[in-house]
PDB file of C-alpha atoms (C1' of nucleotides) in Angstrom:
ATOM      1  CA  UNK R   1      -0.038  27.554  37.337  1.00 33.00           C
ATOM      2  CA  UNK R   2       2.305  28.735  34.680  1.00 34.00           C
ATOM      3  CA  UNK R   3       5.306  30.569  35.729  1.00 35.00           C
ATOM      4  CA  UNK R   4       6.082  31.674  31.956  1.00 38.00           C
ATOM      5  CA  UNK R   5       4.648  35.097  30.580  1.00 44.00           C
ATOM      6  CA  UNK R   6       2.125  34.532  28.724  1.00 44.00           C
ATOM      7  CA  UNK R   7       2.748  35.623  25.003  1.00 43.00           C
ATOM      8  CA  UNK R   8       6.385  36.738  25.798  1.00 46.00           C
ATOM      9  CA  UNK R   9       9.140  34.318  24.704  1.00 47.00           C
ATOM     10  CA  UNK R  10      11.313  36.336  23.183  1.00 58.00           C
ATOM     11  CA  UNK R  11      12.149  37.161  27.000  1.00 65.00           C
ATOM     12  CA  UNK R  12      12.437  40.705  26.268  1.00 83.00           C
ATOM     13  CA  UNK R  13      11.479  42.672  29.539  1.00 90.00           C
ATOM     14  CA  UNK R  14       9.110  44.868  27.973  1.00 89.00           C
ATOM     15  CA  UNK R  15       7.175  42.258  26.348  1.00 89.00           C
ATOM     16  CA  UNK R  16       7.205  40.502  30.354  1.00 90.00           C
ATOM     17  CA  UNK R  17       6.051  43.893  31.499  1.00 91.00           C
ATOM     18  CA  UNK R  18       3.274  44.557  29.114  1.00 89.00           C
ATOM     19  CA  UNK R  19       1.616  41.175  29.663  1.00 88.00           C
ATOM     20  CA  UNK R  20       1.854  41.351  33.496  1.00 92.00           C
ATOM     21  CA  UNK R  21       0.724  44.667  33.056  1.00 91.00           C
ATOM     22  CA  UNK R  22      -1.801  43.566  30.223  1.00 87.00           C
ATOM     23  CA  UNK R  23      -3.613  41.472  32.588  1.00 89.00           C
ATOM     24  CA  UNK R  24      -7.194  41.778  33.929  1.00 88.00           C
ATOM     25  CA  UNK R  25      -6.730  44.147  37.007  1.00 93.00           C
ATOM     26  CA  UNK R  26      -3.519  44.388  37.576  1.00 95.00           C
ATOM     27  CA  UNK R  27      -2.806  47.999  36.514  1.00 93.00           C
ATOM     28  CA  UNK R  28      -6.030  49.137  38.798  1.00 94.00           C
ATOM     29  CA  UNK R  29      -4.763  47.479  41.675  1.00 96.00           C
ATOM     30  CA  UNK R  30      -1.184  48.920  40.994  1.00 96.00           C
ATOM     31  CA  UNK R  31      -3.157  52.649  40.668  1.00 95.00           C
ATOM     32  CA  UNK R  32      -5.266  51.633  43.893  1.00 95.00           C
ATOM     33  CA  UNK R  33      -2.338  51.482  45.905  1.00 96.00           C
ATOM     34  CA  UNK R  34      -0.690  55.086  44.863  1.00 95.00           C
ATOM     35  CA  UNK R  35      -0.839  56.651  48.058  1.00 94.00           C
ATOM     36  CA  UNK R  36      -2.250  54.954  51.051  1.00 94.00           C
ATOM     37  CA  UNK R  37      -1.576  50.669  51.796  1.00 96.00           C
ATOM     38  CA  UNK R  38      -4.595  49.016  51.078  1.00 97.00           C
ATOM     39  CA  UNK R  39      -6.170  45.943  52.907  1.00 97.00           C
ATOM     40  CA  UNK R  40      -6.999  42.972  50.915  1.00 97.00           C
ATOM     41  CA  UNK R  41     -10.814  43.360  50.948  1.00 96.00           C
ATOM     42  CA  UNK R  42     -10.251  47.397  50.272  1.00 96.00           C
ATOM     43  CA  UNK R  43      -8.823  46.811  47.373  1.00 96.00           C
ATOM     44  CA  UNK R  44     -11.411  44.120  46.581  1.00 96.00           C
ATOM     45  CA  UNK R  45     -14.390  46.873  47.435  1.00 94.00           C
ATOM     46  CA  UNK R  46     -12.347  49.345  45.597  1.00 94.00           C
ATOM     47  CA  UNK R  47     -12.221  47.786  42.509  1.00 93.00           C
ATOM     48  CA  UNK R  48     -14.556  45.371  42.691  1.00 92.00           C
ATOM     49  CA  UNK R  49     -13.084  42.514  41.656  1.00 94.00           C
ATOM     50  CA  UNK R  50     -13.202  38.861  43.649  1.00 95.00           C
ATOM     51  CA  UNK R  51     -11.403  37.546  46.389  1.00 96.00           C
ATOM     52  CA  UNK R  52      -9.429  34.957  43.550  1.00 96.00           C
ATOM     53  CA  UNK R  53      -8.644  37.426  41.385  1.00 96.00           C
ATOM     54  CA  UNK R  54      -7.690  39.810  44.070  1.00 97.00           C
ATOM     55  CA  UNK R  55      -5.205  37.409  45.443  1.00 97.00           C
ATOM     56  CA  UNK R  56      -3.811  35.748  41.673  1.00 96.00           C
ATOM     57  CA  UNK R  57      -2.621  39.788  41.381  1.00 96.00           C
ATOM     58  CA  UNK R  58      -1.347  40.664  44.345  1.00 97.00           C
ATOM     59  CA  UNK R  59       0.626  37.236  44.243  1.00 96.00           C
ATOM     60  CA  UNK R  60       1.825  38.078  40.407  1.00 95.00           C
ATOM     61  CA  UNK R  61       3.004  41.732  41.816  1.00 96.00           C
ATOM     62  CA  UNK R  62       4.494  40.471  44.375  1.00 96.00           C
ATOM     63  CA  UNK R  63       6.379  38.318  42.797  1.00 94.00           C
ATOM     64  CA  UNK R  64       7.475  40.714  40.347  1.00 95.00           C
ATOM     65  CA  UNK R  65       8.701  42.886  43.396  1.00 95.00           C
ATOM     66  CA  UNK R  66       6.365  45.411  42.679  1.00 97.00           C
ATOM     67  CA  UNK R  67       4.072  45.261  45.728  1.00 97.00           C
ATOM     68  CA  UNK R  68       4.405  43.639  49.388  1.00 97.00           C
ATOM     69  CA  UNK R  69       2.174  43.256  52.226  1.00 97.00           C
ATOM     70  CA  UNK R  70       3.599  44.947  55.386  1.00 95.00           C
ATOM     71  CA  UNK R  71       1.530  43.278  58.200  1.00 94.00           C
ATOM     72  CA  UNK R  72       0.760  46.437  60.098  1.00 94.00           C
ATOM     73  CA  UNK R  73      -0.378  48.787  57.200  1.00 95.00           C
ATOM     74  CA  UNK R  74      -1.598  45.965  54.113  1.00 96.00           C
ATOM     75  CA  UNK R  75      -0.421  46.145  50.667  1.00 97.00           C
ATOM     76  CA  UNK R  76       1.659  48.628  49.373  1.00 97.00           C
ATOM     77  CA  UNK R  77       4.128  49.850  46.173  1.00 97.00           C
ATOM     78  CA  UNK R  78       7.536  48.841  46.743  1.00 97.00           C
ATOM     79  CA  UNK R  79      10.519  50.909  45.589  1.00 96.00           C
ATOM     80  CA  UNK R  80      10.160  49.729  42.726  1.00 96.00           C
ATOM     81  CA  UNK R  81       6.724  49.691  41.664  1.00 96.00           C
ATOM     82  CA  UNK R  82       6.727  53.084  42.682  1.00 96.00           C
ATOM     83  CA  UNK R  83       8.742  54.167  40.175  1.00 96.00           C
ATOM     84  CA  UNK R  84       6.792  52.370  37.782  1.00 95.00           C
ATOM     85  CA  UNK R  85       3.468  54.444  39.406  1.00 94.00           C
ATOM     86  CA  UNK R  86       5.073  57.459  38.727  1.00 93.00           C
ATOM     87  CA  UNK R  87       5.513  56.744  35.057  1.00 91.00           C
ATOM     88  CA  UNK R  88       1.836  56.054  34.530  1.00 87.00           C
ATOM     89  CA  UNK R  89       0.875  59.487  36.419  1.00 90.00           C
ATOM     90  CA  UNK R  90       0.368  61.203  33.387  1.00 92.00           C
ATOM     91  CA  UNK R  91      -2.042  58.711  32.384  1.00 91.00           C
ATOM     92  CA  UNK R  92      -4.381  60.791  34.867  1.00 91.00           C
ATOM     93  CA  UNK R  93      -4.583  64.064  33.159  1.00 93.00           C
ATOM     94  CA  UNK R  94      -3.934  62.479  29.659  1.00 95.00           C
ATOM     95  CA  UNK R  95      -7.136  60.537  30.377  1.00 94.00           C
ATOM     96  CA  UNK R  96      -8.744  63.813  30.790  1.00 94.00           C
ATOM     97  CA  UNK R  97      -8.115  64.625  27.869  1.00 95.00           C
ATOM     98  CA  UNK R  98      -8.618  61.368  25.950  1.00 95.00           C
ATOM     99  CA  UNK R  99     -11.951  61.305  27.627  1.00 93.00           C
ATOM    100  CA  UNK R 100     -13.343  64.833  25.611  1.00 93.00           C
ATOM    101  CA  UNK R 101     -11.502  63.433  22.301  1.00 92.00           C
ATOM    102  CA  UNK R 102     -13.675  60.367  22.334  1.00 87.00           C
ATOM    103  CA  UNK R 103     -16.598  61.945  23.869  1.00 77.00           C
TER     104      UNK R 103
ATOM    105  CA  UNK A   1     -21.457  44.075  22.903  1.00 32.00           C
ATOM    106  CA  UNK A   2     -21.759  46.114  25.566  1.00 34.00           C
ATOM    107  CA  UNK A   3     -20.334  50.069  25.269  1.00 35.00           C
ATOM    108  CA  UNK A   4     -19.703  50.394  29.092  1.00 37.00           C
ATOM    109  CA  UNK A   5     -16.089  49.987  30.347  1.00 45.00           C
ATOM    110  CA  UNK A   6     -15.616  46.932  32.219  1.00 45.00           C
ATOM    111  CA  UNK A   7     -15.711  47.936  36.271  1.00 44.00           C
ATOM    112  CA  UNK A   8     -15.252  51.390  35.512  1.00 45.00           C
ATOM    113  CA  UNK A   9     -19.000  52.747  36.693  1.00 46.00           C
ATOM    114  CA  UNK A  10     -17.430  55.960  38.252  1.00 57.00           C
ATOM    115  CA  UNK A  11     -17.370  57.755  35.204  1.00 64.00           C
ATOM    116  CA  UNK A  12     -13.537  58.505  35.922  1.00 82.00           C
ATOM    117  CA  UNK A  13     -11.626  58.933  31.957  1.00 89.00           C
ATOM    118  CA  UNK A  14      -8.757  56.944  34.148  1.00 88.00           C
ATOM    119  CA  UNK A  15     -10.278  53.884  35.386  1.00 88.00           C
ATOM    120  CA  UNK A  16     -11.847  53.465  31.730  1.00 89.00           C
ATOM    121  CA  UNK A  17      -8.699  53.851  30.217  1.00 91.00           C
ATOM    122  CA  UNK A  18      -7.298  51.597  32.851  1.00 88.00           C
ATOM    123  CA  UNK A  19      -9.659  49.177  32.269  1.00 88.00           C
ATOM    124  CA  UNK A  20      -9.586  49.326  28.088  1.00 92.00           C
ATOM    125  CA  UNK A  21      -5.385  49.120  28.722  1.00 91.00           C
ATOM    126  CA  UNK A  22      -5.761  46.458  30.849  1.00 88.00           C
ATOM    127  CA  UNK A  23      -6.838  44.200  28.607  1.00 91.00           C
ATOM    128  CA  UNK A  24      -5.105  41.267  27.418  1.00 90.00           C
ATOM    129  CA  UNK A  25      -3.144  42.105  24.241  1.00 94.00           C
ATOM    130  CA  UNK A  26      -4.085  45.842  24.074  1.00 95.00           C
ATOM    131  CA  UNK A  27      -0.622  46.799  25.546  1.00 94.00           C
ATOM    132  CA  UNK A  28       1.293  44.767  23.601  1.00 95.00           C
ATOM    133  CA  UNK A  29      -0.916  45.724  20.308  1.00 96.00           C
ATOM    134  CA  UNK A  30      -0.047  49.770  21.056  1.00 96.00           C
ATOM    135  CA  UNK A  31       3.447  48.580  21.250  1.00 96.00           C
ATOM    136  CA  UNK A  32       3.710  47.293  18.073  1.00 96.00           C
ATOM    137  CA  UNK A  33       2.554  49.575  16.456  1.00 97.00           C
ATOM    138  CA  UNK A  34       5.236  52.098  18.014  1.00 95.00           C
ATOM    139  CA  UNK A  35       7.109  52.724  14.882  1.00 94.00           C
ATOM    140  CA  UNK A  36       5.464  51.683  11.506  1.00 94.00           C
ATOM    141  CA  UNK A  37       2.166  50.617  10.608  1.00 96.00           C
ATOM    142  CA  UNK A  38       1.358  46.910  10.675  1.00 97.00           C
ATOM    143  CA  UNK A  39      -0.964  44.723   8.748  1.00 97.00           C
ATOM    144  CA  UNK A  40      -3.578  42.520  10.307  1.00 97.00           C
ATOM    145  CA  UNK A  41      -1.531  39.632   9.928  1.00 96.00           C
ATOM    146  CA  UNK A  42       1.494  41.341  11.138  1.00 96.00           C
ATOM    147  CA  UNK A  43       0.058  41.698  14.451  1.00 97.00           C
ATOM    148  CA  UNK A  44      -1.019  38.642  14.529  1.00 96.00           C
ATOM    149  CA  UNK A  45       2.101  36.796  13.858  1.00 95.00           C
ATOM    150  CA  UNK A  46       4.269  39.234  16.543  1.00 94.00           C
ATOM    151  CA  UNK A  47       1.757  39.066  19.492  1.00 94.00           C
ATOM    152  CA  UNK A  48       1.131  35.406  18.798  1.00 93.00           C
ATOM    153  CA  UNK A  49      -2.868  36.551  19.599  1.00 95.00           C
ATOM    154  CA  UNK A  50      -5.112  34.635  17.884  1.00 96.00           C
ATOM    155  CA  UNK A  51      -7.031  36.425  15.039  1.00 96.00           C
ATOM    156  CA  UNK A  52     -10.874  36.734  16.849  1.00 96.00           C
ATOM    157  CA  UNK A  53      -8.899  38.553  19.356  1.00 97.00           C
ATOM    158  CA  UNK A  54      -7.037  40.929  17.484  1.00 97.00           C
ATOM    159  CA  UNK A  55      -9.581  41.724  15.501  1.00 97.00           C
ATOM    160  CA  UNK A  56     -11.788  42.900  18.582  1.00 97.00           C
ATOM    161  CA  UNK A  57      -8.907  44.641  20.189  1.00 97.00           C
ATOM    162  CA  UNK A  58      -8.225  46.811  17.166  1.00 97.00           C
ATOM    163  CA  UNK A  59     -12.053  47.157  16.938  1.00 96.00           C
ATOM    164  CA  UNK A  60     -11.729  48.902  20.611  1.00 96.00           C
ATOM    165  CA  UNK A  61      -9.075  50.748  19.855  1.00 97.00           C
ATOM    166  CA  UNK A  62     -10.247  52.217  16.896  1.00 96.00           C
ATOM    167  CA  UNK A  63     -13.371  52.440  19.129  1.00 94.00           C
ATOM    168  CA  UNK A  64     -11.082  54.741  21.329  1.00 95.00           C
ATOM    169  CA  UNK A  65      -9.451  56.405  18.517  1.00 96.00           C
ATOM    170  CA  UNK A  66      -6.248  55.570  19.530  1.00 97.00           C
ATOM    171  CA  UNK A  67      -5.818  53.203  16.079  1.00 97.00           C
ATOM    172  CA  UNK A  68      -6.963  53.397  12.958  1.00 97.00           C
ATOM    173  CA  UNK A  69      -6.309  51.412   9.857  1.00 97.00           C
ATOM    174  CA  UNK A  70      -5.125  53.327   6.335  1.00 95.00           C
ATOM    175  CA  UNK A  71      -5.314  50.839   3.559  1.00 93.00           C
ATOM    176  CA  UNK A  72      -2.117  51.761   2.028  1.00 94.00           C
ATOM    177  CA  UNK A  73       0.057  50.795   4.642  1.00 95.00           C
ATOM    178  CA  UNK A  74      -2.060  49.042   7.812  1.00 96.00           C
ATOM    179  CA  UNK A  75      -3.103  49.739  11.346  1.00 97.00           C
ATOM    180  CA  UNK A  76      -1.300  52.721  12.962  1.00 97.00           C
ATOM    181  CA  UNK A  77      -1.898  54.792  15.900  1.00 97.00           C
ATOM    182  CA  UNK A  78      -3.876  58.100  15.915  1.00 97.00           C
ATOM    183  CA  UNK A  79      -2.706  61.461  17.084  1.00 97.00           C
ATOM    184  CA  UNK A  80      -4.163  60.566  20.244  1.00 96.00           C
ATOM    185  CA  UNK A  81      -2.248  57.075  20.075  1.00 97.00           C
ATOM    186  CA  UNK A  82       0.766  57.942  19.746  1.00 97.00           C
ATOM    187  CA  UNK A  83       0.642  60.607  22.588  1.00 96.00           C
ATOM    188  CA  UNK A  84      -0.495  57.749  24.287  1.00 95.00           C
ATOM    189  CA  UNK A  85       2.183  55.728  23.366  1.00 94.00           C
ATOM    190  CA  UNK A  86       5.099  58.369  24.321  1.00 94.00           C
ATOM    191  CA  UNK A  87       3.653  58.207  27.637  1.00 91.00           C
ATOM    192  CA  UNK A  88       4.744  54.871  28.014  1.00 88.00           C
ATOM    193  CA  UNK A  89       7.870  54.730  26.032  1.00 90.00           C
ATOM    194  CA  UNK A  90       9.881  55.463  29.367  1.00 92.00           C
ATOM    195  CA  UNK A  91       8.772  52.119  30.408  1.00 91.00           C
ATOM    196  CA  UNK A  92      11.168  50.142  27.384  1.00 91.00           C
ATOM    197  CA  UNK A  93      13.876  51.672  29.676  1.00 93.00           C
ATOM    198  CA  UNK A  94      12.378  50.823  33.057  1.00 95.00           C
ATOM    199  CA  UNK A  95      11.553  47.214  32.333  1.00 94.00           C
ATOM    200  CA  UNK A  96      15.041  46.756  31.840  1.00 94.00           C
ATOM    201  CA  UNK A  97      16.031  47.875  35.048  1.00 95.00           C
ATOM    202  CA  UNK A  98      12.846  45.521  36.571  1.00 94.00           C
ATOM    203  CA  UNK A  99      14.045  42.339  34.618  1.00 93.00           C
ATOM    204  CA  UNK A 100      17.637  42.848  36.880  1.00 93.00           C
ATOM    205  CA  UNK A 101      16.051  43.775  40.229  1.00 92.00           C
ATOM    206  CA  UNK A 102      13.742  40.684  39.897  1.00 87.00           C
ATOM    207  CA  UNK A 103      16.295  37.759  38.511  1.00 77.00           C
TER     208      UNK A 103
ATOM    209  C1'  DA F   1     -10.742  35.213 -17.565  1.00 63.10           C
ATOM    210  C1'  DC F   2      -8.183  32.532 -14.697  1.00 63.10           C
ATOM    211  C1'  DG F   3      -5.059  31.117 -10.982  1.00 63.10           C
ATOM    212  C1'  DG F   4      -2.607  32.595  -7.112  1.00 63.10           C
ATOM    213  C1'  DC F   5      -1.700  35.901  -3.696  1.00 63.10           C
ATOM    214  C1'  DT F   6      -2.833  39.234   0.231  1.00 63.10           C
ATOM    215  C1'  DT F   7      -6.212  41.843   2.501  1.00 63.10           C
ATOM    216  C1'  DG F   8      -9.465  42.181   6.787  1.00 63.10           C
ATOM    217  C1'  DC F   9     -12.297  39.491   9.186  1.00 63.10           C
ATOM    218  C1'  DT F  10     -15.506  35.532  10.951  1.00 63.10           C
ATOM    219  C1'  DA F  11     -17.228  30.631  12.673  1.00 63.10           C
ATOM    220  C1'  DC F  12     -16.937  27.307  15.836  1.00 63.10           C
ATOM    221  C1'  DA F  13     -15.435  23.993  19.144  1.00 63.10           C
ATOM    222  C1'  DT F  14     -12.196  23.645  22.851  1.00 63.10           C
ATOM    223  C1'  DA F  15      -9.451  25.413  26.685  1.00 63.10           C
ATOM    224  C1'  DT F  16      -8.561  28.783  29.926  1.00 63.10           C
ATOM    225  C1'  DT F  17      -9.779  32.419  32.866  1.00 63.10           C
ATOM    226  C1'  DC F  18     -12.932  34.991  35.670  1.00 63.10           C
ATOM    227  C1'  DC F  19     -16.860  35.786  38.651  1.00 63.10           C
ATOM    228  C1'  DG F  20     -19.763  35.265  42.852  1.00 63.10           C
ATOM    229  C1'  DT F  21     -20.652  33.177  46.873  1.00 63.10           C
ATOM    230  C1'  DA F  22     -19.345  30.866  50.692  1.00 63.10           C
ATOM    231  C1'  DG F  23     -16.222  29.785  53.974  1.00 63.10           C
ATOM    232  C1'  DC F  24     -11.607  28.592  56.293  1.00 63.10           C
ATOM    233  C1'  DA F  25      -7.738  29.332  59.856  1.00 63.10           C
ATOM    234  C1'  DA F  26      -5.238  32.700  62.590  1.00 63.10           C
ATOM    235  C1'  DC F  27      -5.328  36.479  65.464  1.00 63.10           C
ATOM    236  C1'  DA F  28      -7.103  40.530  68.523  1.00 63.10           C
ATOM    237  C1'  DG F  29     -10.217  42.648  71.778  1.00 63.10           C
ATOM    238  C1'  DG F  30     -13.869  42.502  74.958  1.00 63.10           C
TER     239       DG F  30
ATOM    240  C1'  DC I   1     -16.109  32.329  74.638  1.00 63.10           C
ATOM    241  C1'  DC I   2     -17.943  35.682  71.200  1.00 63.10           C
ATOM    242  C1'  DT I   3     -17.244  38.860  67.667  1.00 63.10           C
ATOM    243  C1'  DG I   4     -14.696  41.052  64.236  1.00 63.10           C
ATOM    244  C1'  DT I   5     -10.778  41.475  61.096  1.00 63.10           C
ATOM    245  C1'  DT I   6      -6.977  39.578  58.757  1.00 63.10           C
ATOM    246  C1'  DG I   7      -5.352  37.041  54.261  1.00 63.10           C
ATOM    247  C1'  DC I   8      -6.764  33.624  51.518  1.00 63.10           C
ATOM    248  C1'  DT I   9      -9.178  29.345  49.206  1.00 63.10           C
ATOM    249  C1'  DA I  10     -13.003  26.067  47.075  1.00 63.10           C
ATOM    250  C1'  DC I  11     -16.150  25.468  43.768  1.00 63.10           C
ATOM    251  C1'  DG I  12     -19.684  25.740  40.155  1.00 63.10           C
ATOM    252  C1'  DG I  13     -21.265  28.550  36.485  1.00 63.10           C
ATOM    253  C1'  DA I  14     -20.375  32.408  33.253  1.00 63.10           C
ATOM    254  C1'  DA I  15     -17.390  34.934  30.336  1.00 63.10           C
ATOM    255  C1'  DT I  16     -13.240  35.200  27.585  1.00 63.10           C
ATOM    256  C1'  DA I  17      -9.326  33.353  24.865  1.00 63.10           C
ATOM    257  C1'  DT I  18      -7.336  29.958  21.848  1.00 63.10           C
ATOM    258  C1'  DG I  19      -6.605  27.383  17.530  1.00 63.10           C
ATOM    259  C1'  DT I  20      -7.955  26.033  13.180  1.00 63.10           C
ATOM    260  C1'  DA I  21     -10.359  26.729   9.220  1.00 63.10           C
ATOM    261  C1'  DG I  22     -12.278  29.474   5.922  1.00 63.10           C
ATOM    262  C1'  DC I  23     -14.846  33.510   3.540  1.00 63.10           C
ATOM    263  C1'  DA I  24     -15.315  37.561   0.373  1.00 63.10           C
ATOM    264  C1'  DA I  25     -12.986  41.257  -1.858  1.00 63.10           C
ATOM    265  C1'  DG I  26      -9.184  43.098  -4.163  1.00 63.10           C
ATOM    266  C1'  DC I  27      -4.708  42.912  -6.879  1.00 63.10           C
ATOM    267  C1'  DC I  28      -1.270  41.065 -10.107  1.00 63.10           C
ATOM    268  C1'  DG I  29       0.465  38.583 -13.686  1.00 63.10           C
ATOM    269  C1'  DT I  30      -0.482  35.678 -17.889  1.00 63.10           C
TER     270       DT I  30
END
DNA sequence: ACGGCTTGCTACATATTCCGTAGCAACAGG
DNA sequence: CCTGTTGCTACGGAATATGTAGCAAGCCGT
């Protein structure tokens, strides 16, 4: 498994962030976890995805600090990837909105 | 090609938004086009994506109206795209912040 | 009218990734 | 023990991405 971001080698952060970001399930699993933990197969029910796919994101968010398991509860935001949540709130409503533009 | 947003069968503007974001390249693609309009080849040549994929990314953006392509000048964002687009901006600052708490 | 250039876009074979199912080892309770 | 839950992995087949090549249409200069 590559360690390198994929498509980012200027080693700009935002071009790191966008492809982690950019990647298939990663954001829902990030969005998933906004307010309660979430156990592994939750999140797997939740959005659906497999067990592999499940686990290749949590490992990629945890590694990029933005998630960890805490054995009592299951996976949660850290610190950090809260803050990152709470820049992608407005997504919710702007969705809304997005959705009856396109409709 | 099927319509339906991948994993996304609740209906909910966010988790098809979600979904059409979290698609590899479509992040980075918005980005780019940020500030001025790029040309097909453009876009190819900063993502590094090959062309069969930028071609069908733009096609589901423009799709979503959040691109559209002016002959004069190249792709650009929409209205809609570039509200989009400020909702992210924040993160160009965060990522920095993320690239020291994770070295 | 011809070459040379750029435009958006497509074909096709290969490589990578993802899905779906099954199942593992560790632990907890009954 | 037996049963259930935990996180996680193996594996074969399906979907998606890559990389290279090239097409048709338009423009520009000669």
């Amino acid at each position: 498994m590559v360690k390198r971001v994929r498509g980012s080698t200027t080693g700009r952060p935002i071009m790191a962030l966008l492809d982690l970001l950019g990647r298939r399930w990663t954001l829902r699993i990030v969005w998933e976890l906004r307010e309660e933990p979430k156990r592994f197969r939750e999140l797997q029910d939740l959005t659906g995805a497999s067990p592999t796919i499940v686990n290749t994101r949590l490992a990629e968010l945890r590694e990029a600090k933005l998630v960890e398991l805490d054995d009592a509860t299951g996976y949660r935001l850290t610190a950090l990837g809260n803050e990152l949540l709470r820049l992608f709130l407005p997504l919710h409503v702007w969705s809304e909105k997005w959705a009856k533009a396109t409709a």
